[in-house]
Amino acid sequence: MTILILATSNPGKLQEMQGYFVGLTWQLQLKPETLEIEETGKTFLENAALKASQVAMALESYAIADDSGLMVDALNGRPGIYSARYGGNDPQRIERLLKELGESVQREAQFICALAVAAPDGTVILTSEGSCSGTILKQPLGEGGFGYDPIFYVPTYQQTFAQMTSELKNQVSHRGRAFAALLPDLRALEVRV
Ligand code: ITT
């Protein structure tokens, strides 16, 4: 069994990421809290690669990182790669976004997730991306999930991410889709290393 470091400090992401590894033989380990990586990339993929690569090198293990965020059409794609930095905590981030969007009738948005896996020498060996389209509600709805989940409404399911069961969110979300795309490669890699 080969160690794979989950290179995230976000407990919500961590919980979801662990779920995708059920049935795989990777031995998952958490990134030490003290190891923080500066996200200087200009895209989700660049930031995911940066996090995976630096954590892998620091711990000399395989590492997987997620960079994700919410792109709101009427805000020209904001908060985008700055989604985590939009406020000090989840309620503050939601409040700022709702304030910026105001009464706008154009409320379409996309959640984006980029995943990157790096080898112990820091080389990025696998990447994938996933997205999910929805609309931004005027008020939070639902108790589950994390981050912007209570204001992200998916019309096909008539629920916000925060109202969905974790199974449904995992099926339809940006992260679920990025993991689905990565899974065959992760399986192939675990038998090689
Ligand atoms: P790590 O870099 O340590 O993984 P982070 O929270 O800083 O944690 P990002 O830079 O990728 O991660 O920021 C992503 C932000 O986008 C995250 O803090 C949430 O606010 C939001 N986000 C991402 N995925 C989400 C999801 O599935 N549901 C709700 N909000 C999400």
CSV table of C-alpha atoms in Angstrom, one decimal, residues 8-18 20 51 66-70 83-84 89-94 111-113 115 140-152 160-166 169-170 173-176 179:
chain,number,residue,atom,x,y,z
A,8,THR,CA,-5.9,20.1,1.9
A,9,SER,CA,-6.6,22.1,5.1
A,10,ASN,CA,-10.3,22.4,4.3
A,11,PRO,CA,-12.3,19.9,6.5
A,12,GLY,CA,-15.3,20.0,4.2
A,13,LYS,CA,-13.1,19.0,1.2
A,14,LEU,CA,-11.2,16.5,3.2
A,15,GLN,CA,-14.4,14.6,4.2
A,16,GLU,CA,-15.6,14.5,0.6
A,17,MET,CA,-12.2,13.5,-0.8
A,18,GLN,CA,-11.9,10.6,1.6
A,20,TYR,CA,-14.0,8.9,-3.2
A,51,LYS,CA,-0.3,22.4,-3.8
A,66,ASP,CA,-7.9,20.0,-5.0
A,67,ASP,CA,-8.3,23.6,-6.0
A,68,SER,CA,-11.9,24.7,-6.4
A,69,GLY,CA,-14.2,27.6,-6.4
A,70,LEU,CA,-17.4,29.3,-7.6
A,83,SER,CA,-13.3,31.8,-3.4
A,84,ALA,CA,-11.5,30.8,-0.1
A,89,ASN,CA,-15.4,32.1,7.3
A,90,ASP,CA,-18.2,30.5,5.3
A,91,PRO,CA,-21.1,32.8,6.4
A,92,GLN,CA,-18.9,35.9,5.7
A,93,ARG,CA,-18.0,34.6,2.2
A,94,ILE,CA,-21.7,33.9,1.5
A,111,PHE,CA,-18.5,25.4,-9.4
A,112,ILE,CA,-15.1,24.3,-10.7
A,113,CYS,CA,-12.8,21.7,-9.3
A,115,LEU,CA,-7.4,17.9,-9.0
A,140,PRO,CA,-29.0,30.2,2.2
A,141,LEU,CA,-31.0,27.0,2.2
A,142,GLY,CA,-30.0,23.7,3.8
A,143,GLU,CA,-27.7,22.5,6.5
A,144,GLY,CA,-25.3,20.0,4.8
A,145,GLY,CA,-22.0,20.4,3.0
A,146,PHE,CA,-19.6,23.4,3.4
A,147,GLY,CA,-18.6,26.7,1.9
A,148,TYR,CA,-21.0,28.2,-0.6
A,149,ASP,CA,-23.2,25.0,-0.6
A,150,PRO,CA,-26.4,26.7,1.0
A,151,ILE,CA,-26.7,29.3,-1.8
A,152,PHE,CA,-25.8,27.0,-4.8
A,160,THR,CA,-29.0,23.3,-3.1
A,161,PHE,CA,-25.8,21.4,-2.5
A,162,ALA,CA,-26.5,21.9,1.2
A,163,GLN,CA,-29.9,20.1,0.9
A,164,MET,CA,-28.5,17.2,-1.0
A,165,THR,CA,-27.4,13.9,0.6
A,166,SER,CA,-23.7,13.5,0.5
A,169,LYS,CA,-23.6,15.8,-4.0
A,170,ASN,CA,-20.8,13.4,-4.7
A,173,SER,CA,-20.8,18.1,-8.0
A,174,HIS,CA,-17.7,19.6,-9.6
A,175,ARG,CA,-15.5,17.5,-7.2
A,176,GLY,CA,-17.5,14.3,-7.9
A,179,PHE,CA,-12.8,12.5,-9.2
